[in-house]
PDB file of C-alpha atoms in Angstrom:
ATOM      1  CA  UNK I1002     -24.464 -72.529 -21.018  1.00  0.00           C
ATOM      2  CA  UNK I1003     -28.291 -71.231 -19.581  1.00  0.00           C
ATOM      3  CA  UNK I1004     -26.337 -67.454 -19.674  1.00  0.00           C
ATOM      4  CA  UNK I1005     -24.812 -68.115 -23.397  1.00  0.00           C
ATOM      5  CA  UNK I1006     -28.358 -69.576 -24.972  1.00  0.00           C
ATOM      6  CA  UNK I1007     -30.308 -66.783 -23.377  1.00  0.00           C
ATOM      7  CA  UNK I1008     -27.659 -63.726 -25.307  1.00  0.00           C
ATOM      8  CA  UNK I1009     -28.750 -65.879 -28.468  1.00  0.00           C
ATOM      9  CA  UNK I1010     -32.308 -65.930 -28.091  1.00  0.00           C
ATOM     10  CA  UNK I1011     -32.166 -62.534 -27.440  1.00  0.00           C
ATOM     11  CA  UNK I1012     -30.247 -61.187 -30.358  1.00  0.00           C
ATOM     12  CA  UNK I1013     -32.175 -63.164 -32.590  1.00  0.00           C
ATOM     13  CA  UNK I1014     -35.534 -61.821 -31.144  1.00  0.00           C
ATOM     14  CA  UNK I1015     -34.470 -58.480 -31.103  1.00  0.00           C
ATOM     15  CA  UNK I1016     -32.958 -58.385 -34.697  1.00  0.00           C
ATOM     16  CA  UNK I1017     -36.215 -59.581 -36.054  1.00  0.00           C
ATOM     17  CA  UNK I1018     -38.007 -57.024 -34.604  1.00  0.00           C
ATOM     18  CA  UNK I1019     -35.484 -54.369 -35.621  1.00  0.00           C
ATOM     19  CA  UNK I1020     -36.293 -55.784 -39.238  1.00  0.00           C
ATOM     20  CA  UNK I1021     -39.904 -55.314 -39.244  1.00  0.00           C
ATOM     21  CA  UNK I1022     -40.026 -52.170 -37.167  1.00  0.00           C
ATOM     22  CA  UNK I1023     -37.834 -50.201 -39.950  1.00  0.00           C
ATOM     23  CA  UNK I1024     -40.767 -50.935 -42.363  1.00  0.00           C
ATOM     24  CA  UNK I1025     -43.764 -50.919 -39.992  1.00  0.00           C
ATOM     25  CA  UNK I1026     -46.560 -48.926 -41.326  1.00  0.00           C
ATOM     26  CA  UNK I1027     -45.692 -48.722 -44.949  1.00  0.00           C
ATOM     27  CA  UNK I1028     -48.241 -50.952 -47.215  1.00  0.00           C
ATOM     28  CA  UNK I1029     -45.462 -53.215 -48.029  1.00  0.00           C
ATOM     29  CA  UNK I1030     -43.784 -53.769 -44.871  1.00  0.00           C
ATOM     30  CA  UNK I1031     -40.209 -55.910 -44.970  1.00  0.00           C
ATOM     31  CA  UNK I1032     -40.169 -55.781 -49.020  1.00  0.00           C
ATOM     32  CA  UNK I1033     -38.973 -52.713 -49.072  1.00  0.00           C
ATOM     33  CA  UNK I1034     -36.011 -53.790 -47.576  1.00  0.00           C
ATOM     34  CA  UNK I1035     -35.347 -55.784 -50.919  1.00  0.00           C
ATOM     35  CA  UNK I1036     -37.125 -52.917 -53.673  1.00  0.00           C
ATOM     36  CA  UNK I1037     -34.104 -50.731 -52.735  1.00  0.00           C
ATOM     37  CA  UNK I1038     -31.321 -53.120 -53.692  1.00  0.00           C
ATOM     38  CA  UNK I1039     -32.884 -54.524 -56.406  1.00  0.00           C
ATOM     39  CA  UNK I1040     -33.960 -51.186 -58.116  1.00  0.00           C
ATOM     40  CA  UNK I1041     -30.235 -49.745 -57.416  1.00  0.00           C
ATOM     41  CA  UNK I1042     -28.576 -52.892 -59.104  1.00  0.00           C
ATOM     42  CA  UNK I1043     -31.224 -52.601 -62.370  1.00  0.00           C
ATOM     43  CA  UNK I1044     -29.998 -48.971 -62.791  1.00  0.00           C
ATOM     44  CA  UNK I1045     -26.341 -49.590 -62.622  1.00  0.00           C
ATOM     45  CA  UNK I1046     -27.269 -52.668 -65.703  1.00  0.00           C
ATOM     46  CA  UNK I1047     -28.933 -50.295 -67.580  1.00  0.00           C
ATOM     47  CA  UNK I1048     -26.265 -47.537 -67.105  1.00  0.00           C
ATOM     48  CA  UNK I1049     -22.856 -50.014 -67.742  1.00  0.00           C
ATOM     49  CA  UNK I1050     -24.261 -52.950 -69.933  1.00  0.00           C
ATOM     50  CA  UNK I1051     -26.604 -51.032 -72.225  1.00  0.00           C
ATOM     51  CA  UNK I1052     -26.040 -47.192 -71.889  1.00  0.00           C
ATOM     52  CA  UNK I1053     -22.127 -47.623 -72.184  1.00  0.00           C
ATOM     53  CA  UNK I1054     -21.957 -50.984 -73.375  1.00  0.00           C
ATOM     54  CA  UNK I1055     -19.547 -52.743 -70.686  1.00  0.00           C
ATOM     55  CA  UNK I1056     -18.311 -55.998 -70.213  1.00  0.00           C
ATOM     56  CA  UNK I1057     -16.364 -57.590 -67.425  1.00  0.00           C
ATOM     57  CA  UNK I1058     -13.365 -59.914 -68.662  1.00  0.00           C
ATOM     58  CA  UNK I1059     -12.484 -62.532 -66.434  1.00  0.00           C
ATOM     59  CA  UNK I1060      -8.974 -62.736 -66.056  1.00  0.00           C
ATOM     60  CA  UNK I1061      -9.023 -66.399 -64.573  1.00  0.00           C
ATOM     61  CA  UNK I1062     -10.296 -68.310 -67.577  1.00  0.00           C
ATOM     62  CA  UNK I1063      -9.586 -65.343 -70.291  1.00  0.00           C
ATOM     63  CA  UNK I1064     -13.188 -65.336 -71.212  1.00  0.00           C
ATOM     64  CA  UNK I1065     -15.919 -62.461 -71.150  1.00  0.00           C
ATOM     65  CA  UNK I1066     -19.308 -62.428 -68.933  1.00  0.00           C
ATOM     66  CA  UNK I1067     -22.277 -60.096 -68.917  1.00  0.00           C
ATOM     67  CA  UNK I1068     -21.569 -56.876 -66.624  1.00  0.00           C
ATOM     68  CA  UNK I1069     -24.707 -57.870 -64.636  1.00  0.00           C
ATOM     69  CA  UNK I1070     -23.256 -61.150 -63.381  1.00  0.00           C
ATOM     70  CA  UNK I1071     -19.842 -59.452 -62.915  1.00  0.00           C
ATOM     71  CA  UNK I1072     -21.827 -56.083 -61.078  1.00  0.00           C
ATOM     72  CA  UNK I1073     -24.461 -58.120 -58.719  1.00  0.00           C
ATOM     73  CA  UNK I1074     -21.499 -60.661 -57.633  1.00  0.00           C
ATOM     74  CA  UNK I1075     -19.835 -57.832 -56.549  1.00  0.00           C
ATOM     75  CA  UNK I1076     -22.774 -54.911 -55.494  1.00  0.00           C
ATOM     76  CA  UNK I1077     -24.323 -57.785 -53.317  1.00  0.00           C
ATOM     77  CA  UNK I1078     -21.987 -58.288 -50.400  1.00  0.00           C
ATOM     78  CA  UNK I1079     -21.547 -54.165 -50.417  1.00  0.00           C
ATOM     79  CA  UNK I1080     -24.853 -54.256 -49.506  1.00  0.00           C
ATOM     80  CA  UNK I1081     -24.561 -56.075 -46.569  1.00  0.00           C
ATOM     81  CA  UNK I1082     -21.811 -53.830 -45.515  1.00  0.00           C
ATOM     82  CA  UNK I1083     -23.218 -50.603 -45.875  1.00  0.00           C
ATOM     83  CA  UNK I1084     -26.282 -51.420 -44.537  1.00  0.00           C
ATOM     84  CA  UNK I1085     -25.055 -53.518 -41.329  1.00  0.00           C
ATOM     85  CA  UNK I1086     -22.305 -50.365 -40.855  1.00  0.00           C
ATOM     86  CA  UNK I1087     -24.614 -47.406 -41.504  1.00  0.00           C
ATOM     87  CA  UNK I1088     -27.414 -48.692 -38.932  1.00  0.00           C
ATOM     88  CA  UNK I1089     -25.081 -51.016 -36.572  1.00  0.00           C
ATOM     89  CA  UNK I1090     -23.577 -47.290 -36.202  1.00  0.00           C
ATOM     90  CA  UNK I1091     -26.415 -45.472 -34.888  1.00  0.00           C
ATOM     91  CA  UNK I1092     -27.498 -48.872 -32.680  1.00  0.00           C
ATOM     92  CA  UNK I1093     -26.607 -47.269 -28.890  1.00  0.00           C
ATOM     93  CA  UNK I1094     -28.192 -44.369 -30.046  1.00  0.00           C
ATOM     94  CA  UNK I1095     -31.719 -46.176 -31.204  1.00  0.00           C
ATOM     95  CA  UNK I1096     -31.856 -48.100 -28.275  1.00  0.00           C
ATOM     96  CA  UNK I1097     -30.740 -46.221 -25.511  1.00  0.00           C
ATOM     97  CA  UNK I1098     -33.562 -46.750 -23.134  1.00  0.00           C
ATOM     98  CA  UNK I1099     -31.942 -50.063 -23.029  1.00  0.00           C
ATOM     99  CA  UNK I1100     -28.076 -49.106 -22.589  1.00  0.00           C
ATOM    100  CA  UNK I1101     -29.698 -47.020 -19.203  1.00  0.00           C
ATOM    101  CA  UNK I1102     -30.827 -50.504 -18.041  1.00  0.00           C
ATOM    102  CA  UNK I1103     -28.528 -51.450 -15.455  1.00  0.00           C
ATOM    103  CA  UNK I1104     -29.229 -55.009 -15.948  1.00  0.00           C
ATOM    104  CA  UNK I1105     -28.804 -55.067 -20.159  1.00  0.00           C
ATOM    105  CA  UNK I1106     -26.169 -56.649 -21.658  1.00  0.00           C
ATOM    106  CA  UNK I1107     -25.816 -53.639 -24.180  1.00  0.00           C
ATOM    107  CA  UNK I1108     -22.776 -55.907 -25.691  1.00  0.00           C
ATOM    108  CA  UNK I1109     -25.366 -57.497 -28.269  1.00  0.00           C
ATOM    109  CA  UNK I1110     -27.124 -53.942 -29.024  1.00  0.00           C
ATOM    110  CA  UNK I1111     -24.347 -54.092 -32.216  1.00  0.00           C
ATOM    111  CA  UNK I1112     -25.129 -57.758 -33.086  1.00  0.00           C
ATOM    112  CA  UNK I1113     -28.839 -57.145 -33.602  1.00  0.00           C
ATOM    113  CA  UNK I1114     -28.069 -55.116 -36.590  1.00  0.00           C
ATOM    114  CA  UNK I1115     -25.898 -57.358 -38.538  1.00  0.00           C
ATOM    115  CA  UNK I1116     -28.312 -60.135 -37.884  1.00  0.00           C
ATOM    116  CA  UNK I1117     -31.509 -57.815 -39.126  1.00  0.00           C
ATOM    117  CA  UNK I1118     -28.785 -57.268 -42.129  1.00  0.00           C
ATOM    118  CA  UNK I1119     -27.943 -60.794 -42.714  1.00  0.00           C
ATOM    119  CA  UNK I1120     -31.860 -61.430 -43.388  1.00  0.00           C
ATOM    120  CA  UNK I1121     -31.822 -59.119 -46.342  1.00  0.00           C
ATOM    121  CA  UNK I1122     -28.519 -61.012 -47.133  1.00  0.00           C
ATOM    122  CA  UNK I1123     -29.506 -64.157 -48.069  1.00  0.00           C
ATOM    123  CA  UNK I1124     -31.849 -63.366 -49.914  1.00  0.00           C
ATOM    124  CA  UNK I1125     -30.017 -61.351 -52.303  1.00  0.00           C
ATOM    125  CA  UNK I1126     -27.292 -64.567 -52.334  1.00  0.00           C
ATOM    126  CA  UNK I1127     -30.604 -66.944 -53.548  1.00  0.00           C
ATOM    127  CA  UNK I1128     -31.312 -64.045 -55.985  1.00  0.00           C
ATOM    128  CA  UNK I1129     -27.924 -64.085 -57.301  1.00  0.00           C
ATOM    129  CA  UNK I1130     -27.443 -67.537 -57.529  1.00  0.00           C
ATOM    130  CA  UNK I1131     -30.624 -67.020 -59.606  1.00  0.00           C
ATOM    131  CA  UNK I1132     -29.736 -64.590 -61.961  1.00  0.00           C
ATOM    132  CA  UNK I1133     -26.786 -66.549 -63.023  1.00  0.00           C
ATOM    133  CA  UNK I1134     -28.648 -69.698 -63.534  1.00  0.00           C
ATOM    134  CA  UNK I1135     -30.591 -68.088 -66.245  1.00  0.00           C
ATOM    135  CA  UNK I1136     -27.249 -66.817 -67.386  1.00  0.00           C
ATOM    136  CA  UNK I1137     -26.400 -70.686 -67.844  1.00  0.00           C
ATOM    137  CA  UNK I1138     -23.637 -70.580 -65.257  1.00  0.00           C
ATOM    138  CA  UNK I1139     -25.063 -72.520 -62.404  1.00  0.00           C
ATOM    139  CA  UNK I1140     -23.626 -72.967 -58.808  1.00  0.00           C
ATOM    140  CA  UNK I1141     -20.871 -75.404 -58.286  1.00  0.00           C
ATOM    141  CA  UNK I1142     -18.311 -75.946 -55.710  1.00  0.00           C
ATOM    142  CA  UNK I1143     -16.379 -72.800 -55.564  1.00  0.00           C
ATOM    143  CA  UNK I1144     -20.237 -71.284 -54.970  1.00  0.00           C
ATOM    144  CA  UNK I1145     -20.031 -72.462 -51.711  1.00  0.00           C
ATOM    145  CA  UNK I1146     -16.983 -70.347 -50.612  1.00  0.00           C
ATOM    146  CA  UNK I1147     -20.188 -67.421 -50.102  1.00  0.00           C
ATOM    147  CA  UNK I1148     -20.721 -68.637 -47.036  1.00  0.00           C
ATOM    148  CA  UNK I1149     -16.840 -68.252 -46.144  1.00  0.00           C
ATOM    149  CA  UNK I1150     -16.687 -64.925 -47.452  1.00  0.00           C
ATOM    150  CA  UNK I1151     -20.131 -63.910 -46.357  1.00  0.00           C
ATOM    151  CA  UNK I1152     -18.691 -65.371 -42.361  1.00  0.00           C
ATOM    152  CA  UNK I1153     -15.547 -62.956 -43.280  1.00  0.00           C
ATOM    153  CA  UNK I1154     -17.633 -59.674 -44.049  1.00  0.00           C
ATOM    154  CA  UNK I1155     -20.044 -60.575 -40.548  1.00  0.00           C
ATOM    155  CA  UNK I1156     -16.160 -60.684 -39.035  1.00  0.00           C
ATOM    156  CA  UNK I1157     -15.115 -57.577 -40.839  1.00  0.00           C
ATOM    157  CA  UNK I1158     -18.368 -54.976 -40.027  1.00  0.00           C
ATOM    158  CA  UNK I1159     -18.377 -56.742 -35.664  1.00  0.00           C
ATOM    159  CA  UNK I1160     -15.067 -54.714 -35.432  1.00  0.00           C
ATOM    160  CA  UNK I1161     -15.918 -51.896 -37.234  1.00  0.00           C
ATOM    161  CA  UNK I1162     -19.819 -51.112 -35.693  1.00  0.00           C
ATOM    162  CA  UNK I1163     -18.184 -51.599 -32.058  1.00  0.00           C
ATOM    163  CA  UNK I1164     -16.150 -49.014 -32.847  1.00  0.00           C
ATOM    164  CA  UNK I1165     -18.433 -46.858 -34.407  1.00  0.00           C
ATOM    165  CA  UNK I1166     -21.201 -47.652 -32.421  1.00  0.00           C
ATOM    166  CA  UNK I1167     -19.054 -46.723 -29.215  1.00  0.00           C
ATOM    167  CA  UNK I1168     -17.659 -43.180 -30.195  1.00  0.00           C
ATOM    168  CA  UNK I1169     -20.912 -41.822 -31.914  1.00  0.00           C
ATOM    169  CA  UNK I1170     -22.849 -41.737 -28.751  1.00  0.00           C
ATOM    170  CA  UNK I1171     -19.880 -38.724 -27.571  1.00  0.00           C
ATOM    171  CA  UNK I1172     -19.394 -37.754 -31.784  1.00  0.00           C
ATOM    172  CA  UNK I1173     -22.623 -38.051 -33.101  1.00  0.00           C
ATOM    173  CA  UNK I1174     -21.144 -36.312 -36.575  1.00  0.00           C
ATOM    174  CA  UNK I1175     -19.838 -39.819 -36.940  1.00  0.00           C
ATOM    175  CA  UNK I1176     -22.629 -40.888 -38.264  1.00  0.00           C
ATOM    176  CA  UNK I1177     -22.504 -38.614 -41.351  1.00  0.00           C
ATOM    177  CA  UNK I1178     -18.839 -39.846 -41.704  1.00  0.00           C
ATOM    178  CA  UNK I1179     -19.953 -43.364 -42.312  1.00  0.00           C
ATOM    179  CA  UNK I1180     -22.407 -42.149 -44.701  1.00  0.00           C
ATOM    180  CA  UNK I1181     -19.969 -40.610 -46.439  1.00  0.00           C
ATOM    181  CA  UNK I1182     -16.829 -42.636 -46.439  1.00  0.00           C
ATOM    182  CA  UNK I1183     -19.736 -45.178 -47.111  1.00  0.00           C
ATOM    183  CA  UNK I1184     -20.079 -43.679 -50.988  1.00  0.00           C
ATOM    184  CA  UNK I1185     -16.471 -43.011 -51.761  1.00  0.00           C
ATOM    185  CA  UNK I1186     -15.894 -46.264 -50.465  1.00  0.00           C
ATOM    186  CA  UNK I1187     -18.734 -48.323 -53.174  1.00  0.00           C
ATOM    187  CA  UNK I1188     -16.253 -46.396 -55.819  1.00  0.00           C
ATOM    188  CA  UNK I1189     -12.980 -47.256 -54.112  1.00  0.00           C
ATOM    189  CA  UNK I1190     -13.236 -50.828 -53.602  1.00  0.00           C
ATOM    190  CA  UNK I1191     -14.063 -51.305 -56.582  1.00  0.00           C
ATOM    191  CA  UNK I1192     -16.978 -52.524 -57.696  1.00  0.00           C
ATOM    192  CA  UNK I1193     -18.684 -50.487 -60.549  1.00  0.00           C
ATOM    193  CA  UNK I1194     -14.976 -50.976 -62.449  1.00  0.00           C
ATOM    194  CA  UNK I1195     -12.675 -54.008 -62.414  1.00  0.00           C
ATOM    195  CA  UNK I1196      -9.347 -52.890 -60.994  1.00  0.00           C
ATOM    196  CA  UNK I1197      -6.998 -55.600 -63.113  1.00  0.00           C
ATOM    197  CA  UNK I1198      -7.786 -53.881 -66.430  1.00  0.00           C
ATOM    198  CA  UNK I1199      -7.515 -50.018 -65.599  1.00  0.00           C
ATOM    199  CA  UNK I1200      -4.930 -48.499 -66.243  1.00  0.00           C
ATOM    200  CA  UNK I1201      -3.464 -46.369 -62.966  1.00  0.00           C
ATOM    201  CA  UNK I1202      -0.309 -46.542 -61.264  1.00  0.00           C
ATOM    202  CA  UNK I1203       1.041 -50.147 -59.498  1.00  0.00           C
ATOM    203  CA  UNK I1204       1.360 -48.491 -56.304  1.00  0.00           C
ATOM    204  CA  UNK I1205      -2.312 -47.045 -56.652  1.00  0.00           C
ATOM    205  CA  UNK I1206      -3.554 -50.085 -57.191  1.00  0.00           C
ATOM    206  CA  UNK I1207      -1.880 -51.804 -54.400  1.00  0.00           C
ATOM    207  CA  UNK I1208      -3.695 -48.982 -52.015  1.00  0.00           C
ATOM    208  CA  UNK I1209      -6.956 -50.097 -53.054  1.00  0.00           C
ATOM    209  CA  UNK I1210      -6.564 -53.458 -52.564  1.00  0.00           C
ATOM    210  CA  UNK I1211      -5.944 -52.794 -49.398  1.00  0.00           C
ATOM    211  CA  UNK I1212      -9.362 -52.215 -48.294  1.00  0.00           C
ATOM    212  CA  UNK I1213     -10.685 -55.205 -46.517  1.00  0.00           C
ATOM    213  CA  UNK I1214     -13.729 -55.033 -48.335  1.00  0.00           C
ATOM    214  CA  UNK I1215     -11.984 -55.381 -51.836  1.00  0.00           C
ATOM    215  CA  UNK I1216     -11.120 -58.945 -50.687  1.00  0.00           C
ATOM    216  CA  UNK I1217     -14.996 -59.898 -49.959  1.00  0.00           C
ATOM    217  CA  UNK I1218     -15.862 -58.389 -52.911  1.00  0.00           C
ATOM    218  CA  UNK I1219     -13.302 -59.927 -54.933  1.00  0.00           C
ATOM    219  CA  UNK I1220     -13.859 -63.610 -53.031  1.00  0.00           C
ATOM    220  CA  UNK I1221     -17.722 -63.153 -54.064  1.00  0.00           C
ATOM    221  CA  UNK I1222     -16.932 -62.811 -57.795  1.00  0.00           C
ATOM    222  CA  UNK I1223     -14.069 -65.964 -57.388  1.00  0.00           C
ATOM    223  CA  UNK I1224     -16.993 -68.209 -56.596  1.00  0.00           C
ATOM    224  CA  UNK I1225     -19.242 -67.103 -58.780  1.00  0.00           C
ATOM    225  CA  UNK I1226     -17.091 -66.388 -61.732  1.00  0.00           C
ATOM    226  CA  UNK I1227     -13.685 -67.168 -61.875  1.00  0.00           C
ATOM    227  CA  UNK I1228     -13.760 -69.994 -59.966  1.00  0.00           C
ATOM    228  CA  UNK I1229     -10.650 -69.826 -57.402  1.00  0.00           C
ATOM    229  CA  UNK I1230     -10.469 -71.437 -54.132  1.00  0.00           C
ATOM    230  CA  UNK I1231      -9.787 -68.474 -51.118  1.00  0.00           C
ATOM    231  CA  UNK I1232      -6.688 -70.506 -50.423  1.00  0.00           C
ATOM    232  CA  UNK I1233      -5.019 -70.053 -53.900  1.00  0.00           C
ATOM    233  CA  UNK I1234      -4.249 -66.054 -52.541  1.00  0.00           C
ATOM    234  CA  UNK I1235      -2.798 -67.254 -49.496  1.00  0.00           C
ATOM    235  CA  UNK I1236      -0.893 -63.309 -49.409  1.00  0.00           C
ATOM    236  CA  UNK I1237      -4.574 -61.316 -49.292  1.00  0.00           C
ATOM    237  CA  UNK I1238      -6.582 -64.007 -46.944  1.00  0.00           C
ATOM    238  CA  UNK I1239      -3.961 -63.687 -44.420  1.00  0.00           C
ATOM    239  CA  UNK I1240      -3.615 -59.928 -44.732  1.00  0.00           C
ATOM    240  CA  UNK I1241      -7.661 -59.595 -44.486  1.00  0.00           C
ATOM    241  CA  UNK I1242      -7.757 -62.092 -41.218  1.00  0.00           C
ATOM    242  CA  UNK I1243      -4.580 -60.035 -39.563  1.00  0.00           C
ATOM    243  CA  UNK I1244      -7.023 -56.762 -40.406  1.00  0.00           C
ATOM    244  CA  UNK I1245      -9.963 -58.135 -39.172  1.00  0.00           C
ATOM    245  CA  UNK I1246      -8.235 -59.594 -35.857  1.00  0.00           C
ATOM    246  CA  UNK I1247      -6.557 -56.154 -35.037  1.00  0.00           C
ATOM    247  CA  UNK I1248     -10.230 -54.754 -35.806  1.00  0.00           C
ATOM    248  CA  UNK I1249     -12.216 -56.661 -33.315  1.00  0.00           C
ATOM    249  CA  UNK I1250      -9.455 -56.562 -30.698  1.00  0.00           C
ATOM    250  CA  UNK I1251      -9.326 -52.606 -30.880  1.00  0.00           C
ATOM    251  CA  UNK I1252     -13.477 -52.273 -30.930  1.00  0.00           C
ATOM    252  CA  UNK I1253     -13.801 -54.440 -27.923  1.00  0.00           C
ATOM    253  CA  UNK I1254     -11.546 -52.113 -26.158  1.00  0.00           C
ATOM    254  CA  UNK I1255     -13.416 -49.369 -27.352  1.00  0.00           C
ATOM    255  CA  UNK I1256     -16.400 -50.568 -26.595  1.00  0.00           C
ATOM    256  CA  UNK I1257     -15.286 -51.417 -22.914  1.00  0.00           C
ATOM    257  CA  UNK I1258     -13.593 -48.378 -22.286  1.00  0.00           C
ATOM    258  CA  UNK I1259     -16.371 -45.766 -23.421  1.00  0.00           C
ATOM    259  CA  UNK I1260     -19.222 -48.339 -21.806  1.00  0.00           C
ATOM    260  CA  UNK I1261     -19.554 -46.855 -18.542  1.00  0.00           C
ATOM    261  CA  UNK I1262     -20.339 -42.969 -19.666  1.00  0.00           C
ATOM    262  CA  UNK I1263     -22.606 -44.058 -22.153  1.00  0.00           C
ATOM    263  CA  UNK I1264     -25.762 -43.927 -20.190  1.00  0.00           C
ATOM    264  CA  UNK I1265     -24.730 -40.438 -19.011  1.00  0.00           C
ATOM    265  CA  UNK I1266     -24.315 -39.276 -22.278  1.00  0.00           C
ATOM    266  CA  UNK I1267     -27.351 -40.895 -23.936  1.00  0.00           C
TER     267      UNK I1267
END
């Protein structure tokens, strides 16, 4: 119990220093970590809604919303992804005067940066929630599947940093890998473009929705706009949980099995 309570103090101590010491220095510290995402999603509005003049239809209800509310319910959790994956990546690496501690539990080292990720997180969910109040769509019942599908995306990115984390301390192009699958995969998932109302190829479209993170994605924009409980897709929740099991069983094993050389190599 002692042993348990001790891991979680120390994860949460060391992912709030992780998320001040990216920013220490600069005159405005932490709120950087929120300019980014905010300036990125104001961009893609002005690009979509007023440059090309896009709207999202909601197939649910049959009834159009503004491409903001359909773009930030989506952008949001990809954000959390990409930036828990890209650094959670390089985490052994960062801190390897503490994987060469004998004594360190360097199990957590990949916990620390979904935790300093999850900060930025909810704020951008209280943002959200906020932009679509002044859209005159307030929260309701279905909002609160975020958390669910917020709990799923922690699930998904665990399995995929202890991988990651594991083999880029012997492949360190990995890194650049990430970055890059990282961009084809904002594109892919989709969440610029609504993949019910393109027009490609049933089996194409069946690939994409594949990727675990289309599922997230998608579960974001059911509670927010087409208001659909996760258990009405019974098909894609267990597919995603099956995905998500075999990914946390296969980066614990990774992790275990390249543990002991990476001191040597670090």
């Amino acid at each position: 119990m002692n042993h348990t309570k001790g891991n979680l103090n120390l994860i949460k101590s060391l992912a709030k220093n992780d998320f001040k010491a990216k920013f220490a220095g600069s005159y405005l510290g932490v709120a950087w970590a929120f300019i980014q995402p905010v300036v990125t999603v104001l961009v893609y509005w002005f690009v979509f809604e007023k440059g090309m003049r896009s709207n999202a239809l909601n197939l649910h209800q049959g009834v159009r919303v503004p491409y903001v509310l359909w773009l930030i319910a989506g952008i949001v959790p990809w954000f959390f992804f990409q930036e828990a994956l890209q650094s959670g990546t390089n985490t052994l690496i960062e801190y390897s005067y503490l994987v060469k501690k004998v004594v360190f539990q360097i199990e957590v080292l990949p916990l620390v940066k979904i935790i300093s990720a999850v900060f930025v997180h909810i704020f951008f969910i209280l943002v959200t929630l906020l932009i679509f109040c002044c859209y005159g769509m307030m929260p309701d019942l279905y909002a609160l599947q975020i958390f669910y599908y917020a709990g799923a995306a922690i699930c998904l990115t665990v399995g995929l940093i202890y991988i990651t984390s594991a083999v880029v301390v012997f492949f360190r192009d990995l890194s650049q890998v990430v970055g890059i699958a990282l961009q084809v995969g904002m594109w892919m998932t989709p969440i610029m473009w609504n993949v019910d109302t393109i027009e490609l190829p049933a089996v194409f479209i069946g690939i994409l929705k594949l990727n675990p993170m289309y599922y997230i994605v998608t579960g974001y924009r059911d509670a927010l706009i087409n208001k659909s409980w996760f258990w009405e897709n019974p098909g894609m929740t267990a597919y995603f949980w099956i995905v998500v099991a075999a990914l946390l069983g296969v980066g614990g094993l990774v992790f275990k099995r390249l543990r002991p050389h990476f001191a040597d190599v670090l």
